[in-house]
Amino acid sequence: INPSPPRKTGRWLTWQRRVRYWYIRLLRLQSTPHALARGLAVGAFAGMFPFFGLQTAIAVVLAIPFRGNKLIAAAATWISNPFTYVPIFWFNYQLGQLILQSEGPAFAELDWQSGEILQYTSSAAIALLLGSGVSGLAVALSAYLLGLKGFQWIQTRRPQPPRQSP
C-alpha cells in the first residue's frame, strides 16, 4: 500500500510548476522595485520597434544607462512576439502616418515577412519608426508605473529573514 496520494500528471501540472518556478524566481530577484520596473519599461519600449532579433540586445543596452534590471528588460521584449507582431506594427504604422499627416503605402502592401521593411519607402519607414517611438514611450511609461506597483507588492510578500535579538 502506497501511503502517499497519487501525483497529478499532465499539462496542467507542468504549467502549474512552471508558473510557480518563475514566481519564485521573481521573488528572489535582488534588484529594487524601481530597477525592476525600469527594466520592464525599457524592455517594453524596445519590444515596440520592428527590429526583429535585435530587440533583446537593444533592451539590455538601454537597461544599462537607465539602471534597469537586464533580465527583466530582455524578458519584456516579448511584448512583441509572433502572435502580436502584426497588430502592434499595424498600430504603430497607422499612428506614425497620423502624426505625420501623410499618405504612405497601405499596410497590407508592405511585406512584413521579408525583414526589409525599412527598404520600401522613406515615408513608410519614418511613419513606422515614429509610431513605434511614440507608442513605445506610452507603453514604457505604463509598464514602469504598473511594474513598480507590482514589484513593490511582490516585495512585501517576500519572506523576511528572522531578526536576531541582541
PDB file of C-alpha atoms in Angstrom:
ATOM      1  CA  ILE A   1       0.000   0.000   0.000  1.00  0.00           C
ATOM      2  CA  ASN A   2       1.332   3.358  -1.030  1.00  0.00           C
ATOM      3  CA  PRO A   3       0.661   5.929   1.751  1.00  0.00           C
ATOM      4  CA  SER A   4       1.266   8.969  -0.442  1.00  0.00           C
ATOM      5  CA  PRO A   5      -1.591  10.383  -2.535  1.00  0.00           C
ATOM      6  CA  PRO A   6      -1.402   9.933  -6.291  1.00  0.00           C
ATOM      7  CA  ARG A   7       0.557  12.648  -8.093  1.00  0.00           C
ATOM      8  CA  LYS A   8      -1.112  14.876 -10.629  1.00  0.00           C
ATOM      9  CA  THR A   9       0.230  14.491 -14.120  1.00  0.00           C
ATOM     10  CA  GLY A  10      -0.350  16.126 -17.428  1.00  0.00           C
ATOM     11  CA  ARG A  11      -0.017  19.511 -18.999  1.00  0.00           C
ATOM     12  CA  TRP A  12      -1.852  21.383 -16.261  1.00  0.00           C
ATOM     13  CA  LEU A  13       0.623  20.234 -13.634  1.00  0.00           C
ATOM     14  CA  THR A  14       3.507  21.164 -15.903  1.00  0.00           C
ATOM     15  CA  TRP A  15       2.125  24.681 -16.315  1.00  0.00           C
ATOM     16  CA  GLN A  16       1.495  24.984 -12.573  1.00  0.00           C
ATOM     17  CA  ARG A  17       5.093  24.057 -11.867  1.00  0.00           C
ATOM     18  CA  ARG A  18       6.449  26.478 -14.467  1.00  0.00           C
ATOM     19  CA  VAL A  19       4.349  29.376 -13.207  1.00  0.00           C
ATOM     20  CA  ARG A  20       5.378  28.654  -9.621  1.00  0.00           C
ATOM     21  CA  TYR A  21       9.031  28.369 -10.654  1.00  0.00           C
ATOM     22  CA  TRP A  22       9.001  31.747 -12.384  1.00  0.00           C
ATOM     23  CA  TYR A  23       7.061  33.309  -9.496  1.00  0.00           C
ATOM     24  CA  ILE A  24       9.743  32.117  -7.074  1.00  0.00           C
ATOM     25  CA  ARG A  25      12.483  33.381  -9.425  1.00  0.00           C
ATOM     26  CA  LEU A  26      10.712  36.747  -9.480  1.00  0.00           C
ATOM     27  CA  LEU A  27      10.578  36.804  -5.689  1.00  0.00           C
ATOM     28  CA  ARG A  28      14.292  36.079  -5.480  1.00  0.00           C
ATOM     29  CA  LEU A  29      15.435  38.857  -7.803  1.00  0.00           C
ATOM     30  CA  GLN A  30      17.863  41.003  -5.881  1.00  0.00           C
ATOM     31  CA  SER A  31      17.074  44.331  -7.548  1.00  0.00           C
ATOM     32  CA  THR A  32      14.976  47.097  -6.090  1.00  0.00           C
ATOM     33  CA  PRO A  33      11.395  47.502  -7.335  1.00  0.00           C
ATOM     34  CA  HIS A  34      12.466  50.686  -9.138  1.00  0.00           C
ATOM     35  CA  ALA A  35      15.272  48.901 -11.018  1.00  0.00           C
ATOM     36  CA  LEU A  36      12.941  46.047 -11.939  1.00  0.00           C
ATOM     37  CA  ALA A  37      10.291  48.496 -13.182  1.00  0.00           C
ATOM     38  CA  ARG A  38      12.899  50.420 -15.214  1.00  0.00           C
ATOM     39  CA  GLY A  39      13.998  47.142 -16.801  1.00  0.00           C
ATOM     40  CA  LEU A  40      10.388  46.315 -17.620  1.00  0.00           C
ATOM     41  CA  ALA A  41       9.894  49.763 -19.154  1.00  0.00           C
ATOM     42  CA  VAL A  42      12.979  49.706 -21.397  1.00  0.00           C
ATOM     43  CA  GLY A  43      12.199  46.144 -22.486  1.00  0.00           C
ATOM     44  CA  ALA A  44       8.641  47.069 -23.401  1.00  0.00           C
ATOM     45  CA  PHE A  45       9.937  50.154 -25.227  1.00  0.00           C
ATOM     46  CA  ALA A  46      12.414  48.112 -27.280  1.00  0.00           C
ATOM     47  CA  GLY A  47       9.760  45.497 -27.991  1.00  0.00           C
ATOM     48  CA  MET A  48       7.617  48.038 -29.804  1.00  0.00           C
ATOM     49  CA  PHE A  49      10.175  48.510 -32.594  1.00  0.00           C
ATOM     50  CA  PRO A  50      10.357  46.323 -35.728  1.00  0.00           C
ATOM     51  CA  PHE A  51      13.971  45.282 -35.245  1.00  0.00           C
ATOM     52  CA  PHE A  52      13.457  41.513 -35.255  1.00  0.00           C
ATOM     53  CA  GLY A  53      16.257  39.713 -33.492  1.00  0.00           C
ATOM     54  CA  LEU A  54      17.740  42.914 -32.071  1.00  0.00           C
ATOM     55  CA  GLN A  55      15.017  43.874 -29.628  1.00  0.00           C
ATOM     56  CA  THR A  56      16.573  41.939 -26.749  1.00  0.00           C
ATOM     57  CA  ALA A  57      20.026  43.393 -27.356  1.00  0.00           C
ATOM     58  CA  ILE A  58      18.576  46.907 -27.600  1.00  0.00           C
ATOM     59  CA  ALA A  59      16.676  46.413 -24.335  1.00  0.00           C
ATOM     60  CA  VAL A  60      19.742  45.156 -22.464  1.00  0.00           C
ATOM     61  CA  VAL A  61      21.850  48.046 -23.785  1.00  0.00           C
ATOM     62  CA  LEU A  62      19.130  50.550 -22.797  1.00  0.00           C
ATOM     63  CA  ALA A  63      18.875  48.977 -19.341  1.00  0.00           C
ATOM     64  CA  ILE A  64      22.473  49.958 -18.600  1.00  0.00           C
ATOM     65  CA  PRO A  65      22.135  53.779 -18.651  1.00  0.00           C
ATOM     66  CA  PHE A  66      18.640  53.603 -17.139  1.00  0.00           C
ATOM     67  CA  ARG A  67      19.963  51.306 -14.370  1.00  0.00           C
ATOM     68  CA  GLY A  68      17.208  48.801 -15.004  1.00  0.00           C
ATOM     69  CA  ASN A  69      17.284  45.076 -14.431  1.00  0.00           C
ATOM     70  CA  LYS A  70      18.728  43.499 -17.572  1.00  0.00           C
ATOM     71  CA  LEU A  71      16.960  40.147 -17.159  1.00  0.00           C
ATOM     72  CA  ILE A  72      13.550  41.790 -16.875  1.00  0.00           C
ATOM     73  CA  ALA A  73      14.405  44.084 -19.813  1.00  0.00           C
ATOM     74  CA  ALA A  74      15.245  41.114 -22.019  1.00  0.00           C
ATOM     75  CA  ALA A  75      12.080  39.274 -20.995  1.00  0.00           C
ATOM     76  CA  ALA A  76       9.862  42.328 -21.545  1.00  0.00           C
ATOM     77  CA  THR A  77      10.764  42.486 -25.238  1.00  0.00           C
ATOM     78  CA  TRP A  78       8.439  39.524 -25.704  1.00  0.00           C
ATOM     79  CA  ILE A  79       5.585  42.013 -25.651  1.00  0.00           C
ATOM     80  CA  SER A  80       6.036  41.677 -29.398  1.00  0.00           C
ATOM     81  CA  ASN A  81       6.086  38.041 -30.356  1.00  0.00           C
ATOM     82  CA  PRO A  82       4.968  36.103 -33.429  1.00  0.00           C
ATOM     83  CA  PHE A  83       1.338  36.405 -32.294  1.00  0.00           C
ATOM     84  CA  THR A  84       1.412  40.171 -31.725  1.00  0.00           C
ATOM     85  CA  TYR A  85       3.780  41.491 -34.418  1.00  0.00           C
ATOM     86  CA  VAL A  86       1.118  42.366 -36.964  1.00  0.00           C
ATOM     87  CA  PRO A  87      -1.330  44.189 -34.641  1.00  0.00           C
ATOM     88  CA  ILE A  88       1.462  46.133 -32.912  1.00  0.00           C
ATOM     89  CA  PHE A  89       3.187  47.199 -36.106  1.00  0.00           C
ATOM     90  CA  TRP A  90      -0.112  47.983 -37.842  1.00  0.00           C
ATOM     91  CA  PHE A  91      -0.999  50.290 -34.957  1.00  0.00           C
ATOM     92  CA  ASN A  92       2.486  51.857 -34.941  1.00  0.00           C
ATOM     93  CA  TYR A  93       2.385  52.437 -38.688  1.00  0.00           C
ATOM     94  CA  GLN A  94      -1.091  53.991 -38.538  1.00  0.00           C
ATOM     95  CA  LEU A  95      -0.049  56.177 -35.590  1.00  0.00           C
ATOM     96  CA  GLY A  96       3.046  57.355 -37.453  1.00  0.00           C
ATOM     97  CA  GLN A  97       1.002  58.226 -40.524  1.00  0.00           C
ATOM     98  CA  LEU A  98      -1.489  60.103 -38.339  1.00  0.00           C
ATOM     99  CA  ILE A  99       1.275  62.112 -36.657  1.00  0.00           C
ATOM    100  CA  LEU A 100       2.961  62.882 -39.982  1.00  0.00           C
ATOM    101  CA  GLN A 101      -0.409  63.502 -41.640  1.00  0.00           C
ATOM    102  CA  SER A 102       0.828  61.649 -44.703  1.00  0.00           C
ATOM    103  CA  GLU A 103      -0.433  59.004 -47.031  1.00  0.00           C
ATOM    104  CA  GLY A 104       2.079  56.203 -47.408  1.00  0.00           C
ATOM    105  CA  PRO A 105       1.703  52.733 -48.850  1.00  0.00           C
ATOM    106  CA  ALA A 106      -1.151  50.719 -47.384  1.00  0.00           C
ATOM    107  CA  PHE A 107      -0.174  48.461 -44.517  1.00  0.00           C
ATOM    108  CA  ALA A 108      -1.335  45.391 -46.447  1.00  0.00           C
ATOM    109  CA  GLU A 109       1.067  46.204 -49.294  1.00  0.00           C
ATOM    110  CA  LEU A 110       4.115  46.054 -47.039  1.00  0.00           C
ATOM    111  CA  ASP A 111       5.969  42.724 -46.942  1.00  0.00           C
ATOM    112  CA  TRP A 112       6.478  42.102 -43.218  1.00  0.00           C
ATOM    113  CA  GLN A 113       7.945  38.623 -43.650  1.00  0.00           C
ATOM    114  CA  SER A 114      10.996  39.786 -45.590  1.00  0.00           C
ATOM    115  CA  GLY A 115      12.514  41.720 -42.692  1.00  0.00           C
ATOM    116  CA  GLU A 116      13.321  44.508 -45.154  1.00  0.00           C
ATOM    117  CA  ILE A 117      10.510  46.861 -44.152  1.00  0.00           C
ATOM    118  CA  LEU A 118      12.848  49.832 -43.989  1.00  0.00           C
ATOM    119  CA  GLN A 119      13.750  49.487 -47.685  1.00  0.00           C
ATOM    120  CA  TYR A 120      10.239  50.187 -49.022  1.00  0.00           C
ATOM    121  CA  THR A 121       9.971  53.916 -48.895  1.00  0.00           C
ATOM    122  CA  SER A 122      11.343  56.502 -46.591  1.00  0.00           C
ATOM    123  CA  SER A 123       7.826  57.699 -45.722  1.00  0.00           C
ATOM    124  CA  ALA A 124       6.730  54.204 -44.649  1.00  0.00           C
ATOM    125  CA  ALA A 125       9.897  53.692 -42.631  1.00  0.00           C
ATOM    126  CA  ILE A 126       9.622  57.078 -40.955  1.00  0.00           C
ATOM    127  CA  ALA A 127       5.924  56.535 -40.181  1.00  0.00           C
ATOM    128  CA  LEU A 128       6.628  53.115 -38.675  1.00  0.00           C
ATOM    129  CA  LEU A 129       9.594  54.283 -36.594  1.00  0.00           C
ATOM    130  CA  LEU A 130       7.833  57.435 -35.401  1.00  0.00           C
ATOM    131  CA  GLY A 131       4.736  55.468 -34.451  1.00  0.00           C
ATOM    132  CA  SER A 132       6.898  52.855 -32.736  1.00  0.00           C
ATOM    133  CA  GLY A 133       8.692  55.546 -30.752  1.00  0.00           C
ATOM    134  CA  VAL A 134       5.506  57.269 -29.613  1.00  0.00           C
ATOM    135  CA  SER A 135       3.687  54.060 -28.724  1.00  0.00           C
ATOM    136  CA  GLY A 136       6.901  52.711 -27.167  1.00  0.00           C
ATOM    137  CA  LEU A 137       7.066  55.713 -24.841  1.00  0.00           C
ATOM    138  CA  ALA A 138       3.427  55.253 -23.828  1.00  0.00           C
ATOM    139  CA  VAL A 139       3.876  51.519 -23.247  1.00  0.00           C
ATOM    140  CA  ALA A 140       7.141  52.111 -21.350  1.00  0.00           C
ATOM    141  CA  LEU A 141       5.518  54.652 -19.041  1.00  0.00           C
ATOM    142  CA  SER A 142       2.580  52.334 -18.390  1.00  0.00           C
ATOM    143  CA  ALA A 143       4.909  49.368 -17.844  1.00  0.00           C
ATOM    144  CA  TYR A 144       7.007  51.368 -15.390  1.00  0.00           C
ATOM    145  CA  LEU A 145       4.043  52.543 -13.319  1.00  0.00           C
ATOM    146  CA  LEU A 146       2.264  49.183 -13.259  1.00  0.00           C
ATOM    147  CA  GLY A 147       5.530  47.287 -12.836  1.00  0.00           C
ATOM    148  CA  LEU A 148       6.607  49.469  -9.910  1.00  0.00           C
ATOM    149  CA  LYS A 149       3.346  48.814  -8.070  1.00  0.00           C
ATOM    150  CA  GLY A 150       3.519  45.106  -8.903  1.00  0.00           C
ATOM    151  CA  PHE A 151       7.144  44.681  -7.852  1.00  0.00           C
ATOM    152  CA  GLN A 152       6.520  46.596  -4.630  1.00  0.00           C
ATOM    153  CA  TRP A 153       3.582  44.287  -3.908  1.00  0.00           C
ATOM    154  CA  ILE A 154       5.713  41.222  -4.638  1.00  0.00           C
ATOM    155  CA  GLN A 155       8.465  42.558  -2.386  1.00  0.00           C
ATOM    156  CA  THR A 156       6.024  42.846   0.522  1.00  0.00           C
ATOM    157  CA  ARG A 157       5.113  39.175   0.006  1.00  0.00           C
ATOM    158  CA  ARG A 158       8.769  38.118   0.082  1.00  0.00           C
ATOM    159  CA  PRO A 159       9.520  36.288   3.303  1.00  0.00           C
ATOM    160  CA  GLN A 160      11.778  38.373   5.508  1.00  0.00           C
ATOM    161  CA  PRO A 161      14.660  36.717   7.342  1.00  0.00           C
ATOM    162  CA  PRO A 162      14.087  36.378  11.076  1.00  0.00           C
ATOM    163  CA  ARG A 163      15.569  39.128  13.184  1.00  0.00           C
ATOM    164  CA  GLN A 164      18.008  38.226  15.865  1.00  0.00           C
ATOM    165  CA  SER A 165      17.517  39.878  19.202  1.00  0.00           C
ATOM    166  CA  PRO A 166      20.601  41.457  20.850  1.00  0.00           C
TER     167      PRO A 166
END
